[in-house]
């Protein structure tokens, strides 16, 4: 996506398009990590409960105030967290370890550099702090603010249009007749897009008619960077997505994938008059197939468009706790629950694995990969699991 400048308070969910460079040393100056007393090591040598050292408080140094102070022999400064440490102070002793009588009483020697945050110990000026491609999190915003950035260059977010097909679908909350079902795809896809960080989403409902779908697609090619369709992508009499896409000039790259759920998947690209490429994903119609397909195909594409480099899901080895069987020659993404126990991941399928059953996905925290060439996996088998917390 094109690079744009976004204000600091609006950066969450974007991805850095430039590296972050330290505008100064961090910390900017030697400062205290605690509320306590700045001392010279020489003045605390030999201190013990039996032979405590008495020091005189020379001054108080609150955070945000700089005073040019030099410690004299036998003196200390009271200093608060973040306060500038005097140039010849060797340590800061926590106030809890100091007894207050007439002056201060210290019962142990101070340690060199104790409780002092040294100038530049984290970053030196002009150091690279974060590389381009870093997702903007609250901590990243904090770093930018620390170096005085009020805005930053990031990759823009794609405009996504969703076309939900299916004459049988009814919006939740409206009256429903026999033979109709409530539309669970629109709200779940909208939530998935928000999870990725996409904020400009347009949702459309389209009847199962070729001409209507062609007109809708043609109009959206001018407005959206990515178009998602759901349903109408298989081989039935009312499955018009592939034909409609090709009719408006979309170049087909693949149609049907050897996975379950999600075999009827379509992907194509379209170049507009400015030669900018638009992505078109034809997702299945069943609710679970939609979300699995989004996770496997759409999510990585959107993240890459927004500048992310870590776009693939996290996978781990796990031990299967129950037997699993299948008959299809496809890679199955089995909805599962994984727990980390005794130093390893243990996984088992959830109840309800059909592509129309959202209940199993709602309680799953992983996909168990059931390899294409396998038909049987016994308990104790080592499998690959793919964490799916971003679908929740």
mmCIF file of C-alpha atoms in Angstrom, residues 61-390:
data_model
loop_
_atom_site.group_PDB
_atom_site.id
_atom_site.type_symbol
_atom_site.label_atom_id
_atom_site.label_comp_id
_atom_site.label_asym_id
_atom_site.label_seq_id
_atom_site.Cartn_x
_atom_site.Cartn_y
_atom_site.Cartn_z
ATOM 1 C CA UNK A 61 16.793 16.706 43.320
ATOM 2 C CA UNK A 62 13.231 16.038 42.075
ATOM 3 C CA UNK A 63 12.569 14.635 38.591
ATOM 4 C CA UNK A 64 12.428 17.285 35.862
ATOM 5 C CA UNK A 65 14.763 19.717 37.655
ATOM 6 C CA UNK A 66 18.422 20.053 36.756
ATOM 7 C CA UNK A 67 20.800 21.576 39.310
ATOM 8 C CA UNK A 68 24.561 21.588 38.961
ATOM 9 C CA UNK A 69 25.658 19.960 42.219
ATOM 10 C CA UNK A 70 28.992 18.419 43.194
ATOM 11 C CA UNK A 71 29.031 16.118 46.203
ATOM 12 C CA UNK A 72 31.509 17.013 48.885
ATOM 13 C CA UNK A 73 33.115 14.441 51.182
ATOM 14 C CA UNK A 74 30.596 13.103 53.693
ATOM 15 C CA UNK A 75 27.521 14.408 51.846
ATOM 16 C CA UNK A 76 24.607 12.948 49.853
ATOM 17 C CA UNK A 77 21.733 14.280 47.767
ATOM 18 C CA UNK A 78 18.122 13.276 48.145
ATOM 19 C CA UNK A 79 16.974 12.210 44.689
ATOM 20 C CA UNK A 80 13.678 10.999 43.248
ATOM 21 C CA UNK A 81 13.058 8.476 40.467
ATOM 22 C CA UNK A 82 14.072 10.046 37.161
ATOM 23 C CA UNK A 83 16.061 12.810 38.813
ATOM 24 C CA UNK A 84 19.425 13.849 37.308
ATOM 25 C CA UNK A 85 22.280 12.133 39.155
ATOM 26 C CA UNK A 86 25.139 14.497 40.142
ATOM 27 C CA UNK A 87 28.244 14.000 38.027
ATOM 28 C CA UNK A 88 30.406 12.668 40.884
ATOM 29 C CA UNK A 89 27.733 10.484 42.520
ATOM 30 C CA UNK A 90 28.694 6.816 42.121
ATOM 31 C CA UNK A 91 25.460 5.186 43.325
ATOM 32 C CA UNK A 92 21.925 5.800 44.520
ATOM 33 C CA UNK A 93 20.896 3.959 47.679
ATOM 34 C CA UNK A 94 17.183 3.275 48.094
ATOM 35 C CA UNK A 95 15.541 5.352 50.794
ATOM 36 C CA UNK A 96 14.274 2.123 52.454
ATOM 37 C CA UNK A 97 17.877 1.224 53.279
ATOM 38 C CA UNK A 98 18.689 4.546 54.891
ATOM 39 C CA UNK A 99 18.101 5.397 58.529
ATOM 40 C CA UNK A 100 17.385 9.016 59.262
ATOM 41 C CA UNK A 101 18.865 10.384 62.397
ATOM 42 C CA UNK A 102 20.810 13.584 62.261
ATOM 43 C CA UNK A 103 21.607 13.316 58.556
ATOM 44 C CA UNK A 104 21.652 9.827 57.033
ATOM 45 C CA UNK A 105 22.891 6.549 58.437
ATOM 46 C CA UNK A 106 24.064 3.885 55.962
ATOM 47 C CA UNK A 107 24.854 0.373 57.205
ATOM 48 C CA UNK A 108 26.471 -1.112 54.081
ATOM 49 C CA UNK A 109 28.813 0.038 51.308
ATOM 50 C CA UNK A 110 27.159 1.314 48.150
ATOM 51 C CA UNK A 111 27.776 -0.662 44.955
ATOM 52 C CA UNK A 112 29.261 1.013 41.855
ATOM 53 C CA UNK A 113 26.481 2.272 39.575
ATOM 54 C CA UNK A 114 23.760 1.026 41.914
ATOM 55 C CA UNK A 115 20.278 2.240 40.832
ATOM 56 C CA UNK A 116 21.678 4.603 38.193
ATOM 57 C CA UNK A 117 20.314 4.525 34.660
ATOM 58 C CA UNK A 118 23.277 5.540 32.528
ATOM 59 C CA UNK A 119 22.981 7.915 29.600
ATOM 60 C CA UNK A 120 22.648 5.981 26.329
ATOM 61 C CA UNK A 121 22.579 2.534 27.932
ATOM 62 C CA UNK A 122 19.566 1.549 25.791
ATOM 63 C CA UNK A 123 20.173 3.566 22.613
ATOM 64 C CA UNK A 124 22.786 5.995 21.336
ATOM 65 C CA UNK A 125 21.815 8.870 19.093
ATOM 66 C CA UNK A 126 21.226 7.719 15.477
ATOM 67 C CA UNK A 127 20.896 4.040 16.499
ATOM 68 C CA UNK A 128 18.244 2.026 14.669
ATOM 69 C CA UNK A 129 15.501 1.489 17.229
ATOM 70 C CA UNK A 130 12.924 -0.397 15.142
ATOM 71 C CA UNK A 131 13.112 -1.671 11.545
ATOM 72 C CA UNK A 132 10.596 -0.883 8.834
ATOM 73 C CA UNK A 133 7.845 -3.475 8.806
ATOM 74 C CA UNK A 134 7.297 -3.381 12.564
ATOM 75 C CA UNK A 135 3.584 -3.508 13.521
ATOM 76 C CA UNK A 136 2.555 -0.496 15.576
ATOM 77 C CA UNK A 137 1.635 -1.633 19.086
ATOM 78 C CA UNK A 138 1.138 0.495 22.224
ATOM 79 C CA UNK A 139 4.823 -0.087 23.076
ATOM 80 C CA UNK A 140 5.903 1.116 19.614
ATOM 81 C CA UNK A 141 3.801 4.245 20.075
ATOM 82 C CA UNK A 142 5.518 4.740 23.418
ATOM 83 C CA UNK A 143 8.959 4.486 21.801
ATOM 84 C CA UNK A 144 8.036 6.987 19.099
ATOM 85 C CA UNK A 145 6.753 9.398 21.738
ATOM 86 C CA UNK A 146 9.918 8.911 23.798
ATOM 87 C CA UNK A 147 11.985 10.173 20.878
ATOM 88 C CA UNK A 148 9.653 13.095 20.254
ATOM 89 C CA UNK A 149 7.883 11.846 17.134
ATOM 90 C CA UNK A 150 4.351 13.276 16.882
ATOM 91 C CA UNK A 151 3.604 11.415 13.626
ATOM 92 C CA UNK A 152 5.281 8.735 11.541
ATOM 93 C CA UNK A 153 5.382 7.251 8.056
ATOM 94 C CA UNK A 154 3.411 4.010 7.752
ATOM 95 C CA UNK A 155 1.925 1.829 5.038
ATOM 96 C CA UNK A 156 -1.688 2.640 4.313
ATOM 97 C CA UNK A 157 -4.506 0.202 4.965
ATOM 98 C CA UNK A 158 -6.413 -1.388 2.077
ATOM 99 C CA UNK A 159 -10.039 -0.589 1.395
ATOM 100 C CA UNK A 160 -11.920 -3.885 1.516
ATOM 101 C CA UNK A 161 -15.314 -4.610 -0.015
ATOM 102 C CA UNK A 162 -17.240 -7.754 0.935
ATOM 103 C CA UNK A 163 -19.984 -9.180 -1.288
ATOM 104 C CA UNK A 164 -22.094 -11.799 0.477
ATOM 105 C CA UNK A 165 -24.128 -13.934 -1.916
ATOM 106 C CA UNK A 166 -26.978 -16.253 -1.056
ATOM 107 C CA UNK A 167 -30.725 -15.725 -1.511
ATOM 108 C CA UNK A 168 -31.337 -17.743 1.646
ATOM 109 C CA UNK A 169 -29.520 -15.298 3.966
ATOM 110 C CA UNK A 170 -31.372 -12.977 6.350
ATOM 111 C CA UNK A 171 -29.799 -10.286 8.528
ATOM 112 C CA UNK A 172 -29.808 -11.157 12.253
ATOM 113 C CA UNK A 173 -32.720 -9.570 14.074
ATOM 114 C CA UNK A 174 -35.115 -9.671 11.122
ATOM 115 C CA UNK A 175 -38.032 -12.113 10.724
ATOM 116 C CA UNK A 176 -37.037 -15.408 9.144
ATOM 117 C CA UNK A 177 -39.038 -17.915 7.085
ATOM 118 C CA UNK A 178 -38.655 -21.635 6.654
ATOM 119 C CA UNK A 179 -35.764 -22.386 4.297
ATOM 120 C CA UNK A 180 -33.880 -19.212 5.256
ATOM 121 C CA UNK A 181 -30.907 -18.860 7.602
ATOM 122 C CA UNK A 182 -29.391 -15.934 9.427
ATOM 123 C CA UNK A 183 -26.290 -14.378 7.877
ATOM 124 C CA UNK A 184 -23.373 -15.238 10.177
ATOM 125 C CA UNK A 185 -20.769 -14.584 7.492
ATOM 126 C CA UNK A 186 -21.040 -10.783 7.300
ATOM 127 C CA UNK A 187 -20.479 -10.033 11.005
ATOM 128 C CA UNK A 188 -17.764 -12.667 11.452
ATOM 129 C CA UNK A 189 -15.849 -11.466 8.380
ATOM 130 C CA UNK A 190 -16.164 -7.843 9.506
ATOM 131 C CA UNK A 191 -14.718 -8.835 12.896
ATOM 132 C CA UNK A 192 -11.876 -10.745 11.221
ATOM 133 C CA UNK A 193 -10.991 -7.690 9.151
ATOM 134 C CA UNK A 194 -10.954 -5.495 12.260
ATOM 135 C CA UNK A 195 -8.639 -8.008 13.952
ATOM 136 C CA UNK A 196 -6.179 -7.619 11.076
ATOM 137 C CA UNK A 197 -6.333 -3.827 11.434
ATOM 138 C CA UNK A 198 -8.456 -3.025 8.370
ATOM 139 C CA UNK A 199 -10.776 -0.155 9.186
ATOM 140 C CA UNK A 200 -12.388 0.775 5.851
ATOM 141 C CA UNK A 201 -14.792 -2.079 5.094
ATOM 142 C CA UNK A 202 -17.890 -1.983 2.871
ATOM 143 C CA UNK A 203 -20.434 -4.827 3.124
ATOM 144 C CA UNK A 204 -22.859 -5.691 0.340
ATOM 145 C CA UNK A 205 -25.544 -8.341 -0.148
ATOM 146 C CA UNK A 206 -26.059 -9.678 -3.669
ATOM 147 C CA UNK A 207 -28.710 -11.974 -5.115
ATOM 148 C CA UNK A 208 -27.586 -15.175 -6.848
ATOM 149 C CA UNK A 209 -27.805 -13.629 -10.309
ATOM 150 C CA UNK A 210 -24.903 -13.394 -12.746
ATOM 151 C CA UNK A 211 -25.757 -9.942 -14.110
ATOM 152 C CA UNK A 212 -26.235 -8.425 -10.649
ATOM 153 C CA UNK A 213 -22.940 -9.872 -9.447
ATOM 154 C CA UNK A 214 -21.084 -8.602 -12.536
ATOM 155 C CA UNK A 215 -22.419 -5.076 -12.012
ATOM 156 C CA UNK A 216 -21.535 -5.103 -8.328
ATOM 157 C CA UNK A 217 -18.000 -6.339 -9.011
ATOM 158 C CA UNK A 218 -17.430 -3.816 -11.800
ATOM 159 C CA UNK A 219 -18.479 -0.947 -9.540
ATOM 160 C CA UNK A 220 -16.320 -2.059 -6.637
ATOM 161 C CA UNK A 221 -13.191 -2.415 -8.770
ATOM 162 C CA UNK A 222 -13.090 1.399 -8.828
ATOM 163 C CA UNK A 223 -13.478 1.782 -5.061
ATOM 164 C CA UNK A 224 -11.754 -1.110 -3.275
ATOM 165 C CA UNK A 225 -8.213 -2.460 -3.064
ATOM 166 C CA UNK A 226 -9.411 -5.933 -2.071
ATOM 167 C CA UNK A 227 -12.739 -7.580 -2.845
ATOM 168 C CA UNK A 228 -13.994 -10.594 -0.918
ATOM 169 C CA UNK A 229 -16.986 -12.592 -2.069
ATOM 170 C CA UNK A 230 -18.626 -15.369 -0.080
ATOM 171 C CA UNK A 231 -20.619 -18.223 -1.554
ATOM 172 C CA UNK A 232 -21.323 -18.876 -5.226
ATOM 173 C CA UNK A 233 -17.829 -20.166 -5.916
ATOM 174 C CA UNK A 234 -18.373 -23.894 -6.326
ATOM 175 C CA UNK A 235 -19.884 -25.721 -9.333
ATOM 176 C CA UNK A 236 -23.630 -25.413 -8.748
ATOM 177 C CA UNK A 237 -26.239 -23.823 -11.004
ATOM 178 C CA UNK A 238 -26.162 -20.613 -8.949
ATOM 179 C CA UNK A 239 -22.398 -20.398 -8.440
ATOM 180 C CA UNK A 240 -21.559 -17.352 -10.555
ATOM 181 C CA UNK A 241 -18.504 -15.826 -8.807
ATOM 182 C CA UNK A 242 -15.785 -17.174 -11.102
ATOM 183 C CA UNK A 243 -17.721 -16.373 -14.274
ATOM 184 C CA UNK A 244 -18.637 -12.890 -13.028
ATOM 185 C CA UNK A 245 -15.038 -12.118 -12.066
ATOM 186 C CA UNK A 246 -13.702 -13.164 -15.455
ATOM 187 C CA UNK A 247 -16.475 -11.233 -17.228
ATOM 188 C CA UNK A 248 -15.324 -7.943 -15.642
ATOM 189 C CA UNK A 249 -11.638 -8.557 -16.424
ATOM 190 C CA UNK A 250 -10.297 -10.377 -13.369
ATOM 191 C CA UNK A 251 -7.395 -12.708 -14.145
ATOM 192 C CA UNK A 252 -7.940 -16.089 -12.463
ATOM 193 C CA UNK A 253 -4.902 -17.473 -10.624
ATOM 194 C CA UNK A 254 -6.493 -20.454 -8.905
ATOM 195 C CA UNK A 255 -9.885 -22.013 -8.317
ATOM 196 C CA UNK A 256 -10.408 -24.901 -5.881
ATOM 197 C CA UNK A 257 -7.790 -25.903 -3.317
ATOM 198 C CA UNK A 258 -6.995 -29.328 -1.840
ATOM 199 C CA UNK A 259 -7.935 -28.349 1.716
ATOM 200 C CA UNK A 260 -10.847 -29.056 4.038
ATOM 201 C CA UNK A 261 -12.782 -27.003 4.879
ATOM 202 C CA UNK A 262 -12.434 -24.549 2.013
ATOM 203 C CA UNK A 263 -12.041 -26.483 -1.242
ATOM 204 C CA UNK A 264 -14.093 -23.999 -3.359
ATOM 205 C CA UNK A 265 -11.691 -21.053 -3.100
ATOM 206 C CA UNK A 266 -11.039 -18.561 -5.895
ATOM 207 C CA UNK A 267 -8.282 -15.976 -6.290
ATOM 208 C CA UNK A 268 -7.755 -13.455 -9.071
ATOM 209 C CA UNK A 269 -6.244 -10.047 -9.754
ATOM 210 C CA UNK A 270 -7.534 -7.018 -11.613
ATOM 211 C CA UNK A 271 -5.586 -4.056 -12.988
ATOM 212 C CA UNK A 272 -7.461 -0.764 -13.035
ATOM 213 C CA UNK A 273 -6.908 2.111 -15.469
ATOM 214 C CA UNK A 274 -3.944 3.358 -13.412
ATOM 215 C CA UNK A 275 -2.422 -0.161 -13.599
ATOM 216 C CA UNK A 276 -2.885 -0.656 -9.882
ATOM 217 C CA UNK A 277 -3.524 -4.297 -8.959
ATOM 218 C CA UNK A 278 -6.665 -5.217 -7.037
ATOM 219 C CA UNK A 279 -7.005 -8.573 -5.264
ATOM 220 C CA UNK A 280 -10.172 -10.665 -5.522
ATOM 221 C CA UNK A 281 -10.832 -13.573 -3.155
ATOM 222 C CA UNK A 282 -13.847 -15.791 -3.772
ATOM 223 C CA UNK A 283 -14.444 -17.510 -0.433
ATOM 224 C CA UNK A 284 -16.791 -20.452 0.160
ATOM 225 C CA UNK A 285 -20.257 -19.975 1.614
ATOM 226 C CA UNK A 286 -20.216 -22.181 4.710
ATOM 227 C CA UNK A 287 -19.331 -20.130 7.818
ATOM 228 C CA UNK A 288 -16.374 -22.247 8.977
ATOM 229 C CA UNK A 289 -14.983 -22.507 5.438
ATOM 230 C CA UNK A 290 -15.145 -18.714 5.175
ATOM 231 C CA UNK A 291 -13.148 -18.143 8.362
ATOM 232 C CA UNK A 292 -10.616 -20.903 7.649
ATOM 233 C CA UNK A 293 -10.079 -19.524 4.134
ATOM 234 C CA UNK A 294 -9.756 -15.984 5.470
ATOM 235 C CA UNK A 295 -7.139 -17.165 7.955
ATOM 236 C CA UNK A 296 -5.118 -19.113 5.387
ATOM 237 C CA UNK A 297 -5.309 -16.825 2.342
ATOM 238 C CA UNK A 298 -6.789 -13.391 2.972
ATOM 239 C CA UNK A 299 -5.192 -12.504 6.298
ATOM 240 C CA UNK A 300 -1.569 -13.047 5.132
ATOM 241 C CA UNK A 301 -2.250 -11.049 1.953
ATOM 242 C CA UNK A 302 -3.736 -8.111 3.856
ATOM 243 C CA UNK A 303 -0.868 -8.086 6.353
ATOM 244 C CA UNK A 304 1.684 -8.081 3.548
ATOM 245 C CA UNK A 305 -0.138 -5.240 1.809
ATOM 246 C CA UNK A 306 0.072 -3.240 5.045
ATOM 247 C CA UNK A 307 3.837 -3.760 5.252
ATOM 248 C CA UNK A 308 4.044 -6.629 7.730
ATOM 249 C CA UNK A 309 6.802 -9.205 7.338
ATOM 250 C CA UNK A 310 5.568 -11.823 9.814
ATOM 251 C CA UNK A 311 2.461 -12.729 7.837
ATOM 252 C CA UNK A 312 2.282 -16.503 8.262
ATOM 253 C CA UNK A 313 0.553 -18.198 11.214
ATOM 254 C CA UNK A 314 2.594 -19.548 14.138
ATOM 255 C CA UNK A 315 2.923 -23.352 14.069
ATOM 256 C CA UNK A 316 4.173 -25.764 16.744
ATOM 257 C CA UNK A 317 4.692 -29.509 17.111
ATOM 258 C CA UNK A 318 2.120 -31.181 19.340
ATOM 259 C CA UNK A 319 1.129 -34.623 20.551
ATOM 260 C CA UNK A 320 -2.299 -35.871 19.524
ATOM 261 C CA UNK A 321 -4.297 -37.171 22.481
ATOM 262 C CA UNK A 322 -7.051 -38.986 20.536
ATOM 263 C CA UNK A 323 -7.365 -40.949 17.321
ATOM 264 C CA UNK A 324 -8.236 -39.089 14.103
ATOM 265 C CA UNK A 325 -9.431 -40.456 10.753
ATOM 266 C CA UNK A 326 -10.382 -38.961 7.386
ATOM 267 C CA UNK A 327 -11.262 -40.163 3.892
ATOM 268 C CA UNK A 328 -10.512 -37.094 1.740
ATOM 269 C CA UNK A 329 -7.209 -36.578 -0.062
ATOM 270 C CA UNK A 330 -6.945 -33.055 1.229
ATOM 271 C CA UNK A 331 -5.033 -31.207 3.904
ATOM 272 C CA UNK A 332 -7.554 -30.832 6.713
ATOM 273 C CA UNK A 333 -7.504 -27.952 9.167
ATOM 274 C CA UNK A 334 -9.100 -29.711 12.120
ATOM 275 C CA UNK A 335 -10.443 -27.326 14.740
ATOM 276 C CA UNK A 336 -8.757 -28.231 18.000
ATOM 277 C CA UNK A 337 -7.942 -27.322 21.559
ATOM 278 C CA UNK A 338 -4.284 -27.308 22.552
ATOM 279 C CA UNK A 339 -2.827 -27.140 26.054
ATOM 280 C CA UNK A 340 0.805 -26.853 27.103
ATOM 281 C CA UNK A 341 1.505 -29.559 29.639
ATOM 282 C CA UNK A 342 4.727 -31.134 30.942
ATOM 283 C CA UNK A 343 6.847 -29.165 28.504
ATOM 284 C CA UNK A 344 4.899 -29.979 25.340
ATOM 285 C CA UNK A 345 1.748 -29.085 23.432
ATOM 286 C CA UNK A 346 -1.107 -31.605 23.605
ATOM 287 C CA UNK A 347 -3.976 -31.314 21.115
ATOM 288 C CA UNK A 348 -7.385 -32.840 20.441
ATOM 289 C CA UNK A 349 -10.204 -31.989 18.006
ATOM 290 C CA UNK A 350 -13.220 -30.025 19.155
ATOM 291 C CA UNK A 351 -16.723 -31.333 18.702
ATOM 292 C CA UNK A 352 -18.390 -30.448 15.385
ATOM 293 C CA UNK A 353 -16.007 -30.536 12.433
ATOM 294 C CA UNK A 354 -18.366 -29.996 9.500
ATOM 295 C CA UNK A 355 -17.986 -26.792 7.484
ATOM 296 C CA UNK A 356 -21.353 -25.415 8.641
ATOM 297 C CA UNK A 357 -20.634 -26.011 12.356
ATOM 298 C CA UNK A 358 -19.288 -22.857 13.965
ATOM 299 C CA UNK A 359 -19.481 -24.278 17.490
ATOM 300 C CA UNK A 360 -16.233 -26.232 17.164
ATOM 301 C CA UNK A 361 -14.361 -23.204 15.824
ATOM 302 C CA UNK A 362 -15.799 -20.934 18.504
ATOM 303 C CA UNK A 363 -14.064 -22.945 21.253
ATOM 304 C CA UNK A 364 -10.930 -23.905 19.279
ATOM 305 C CA UNK A 365 -7.567 -22.262 19.833
ATOM 306 C CA UNK A 366 -5.717 -24.087 17.046
ATOM 307 C CA UNK A 367 -5.965 -25.928 13.757
ATOM 308 C CA UNK A 368 -4.548 -29.431 13.835
ATOM 309 C CA UNK A 369 -2.927 -30.155 10.471
ATOM 310 C CA UNK A 370 -4.154 -33.528 9.176
ATOM 311 C CA UNK A 371 -1.764 -34.135 6.230
ATOM 312 C CA UNK A 372 -3.147 -34.644 2.740
ATOM 313 C CA UNK A 373 -1.552 -38.091 2.338
ATOM 314 C CA UNK A 374 -2.658 -39.445 5.743
ATOM 315 C CA UNK A 375 -5.934 -41.226 6.516
ATOM 316 C CA UNK A 376 -5.311 -42.222 10.138
ATOM 317 C CA UNK A 377 -3.506 -40.560 13.046
ATOM 318 C CA UNK A 378 -3.275 -42.615 16.280
ATOM 319 C CA UNK A 379 -3.091 -41.152 19.804
ATOM 320 C CA UNK A 380 0.466 -40.070 20.586
ATOM 321 C CA UNK A 381 1.168 -39.082 16.965
ATOM 322 C CA UNK A 382 3.214 -35.926 16.461
ATOM 323 C CA UNK A 383 1.228 -33.329 14.525
ATOM 324 C CA UNK A 384 1.550 -29.673 13.572
ATOM 325 C CA UNK A 385 -0.799 -27.199 15.213
ATOM 326 C CA UNK A 386 -1.462 -23.667 14.015
ATOM 327 C CA UNK A 387 -2.569 -21.159 16.625
ATOM 328 C CA UNK A 388 -5.702 -19.184 15.714
ATOM 329 C CA UNK A 389 -6.198 -16.731 18.557
ATOM 330 C CA UNK A 390 -6.671 -13.935 15.982
#
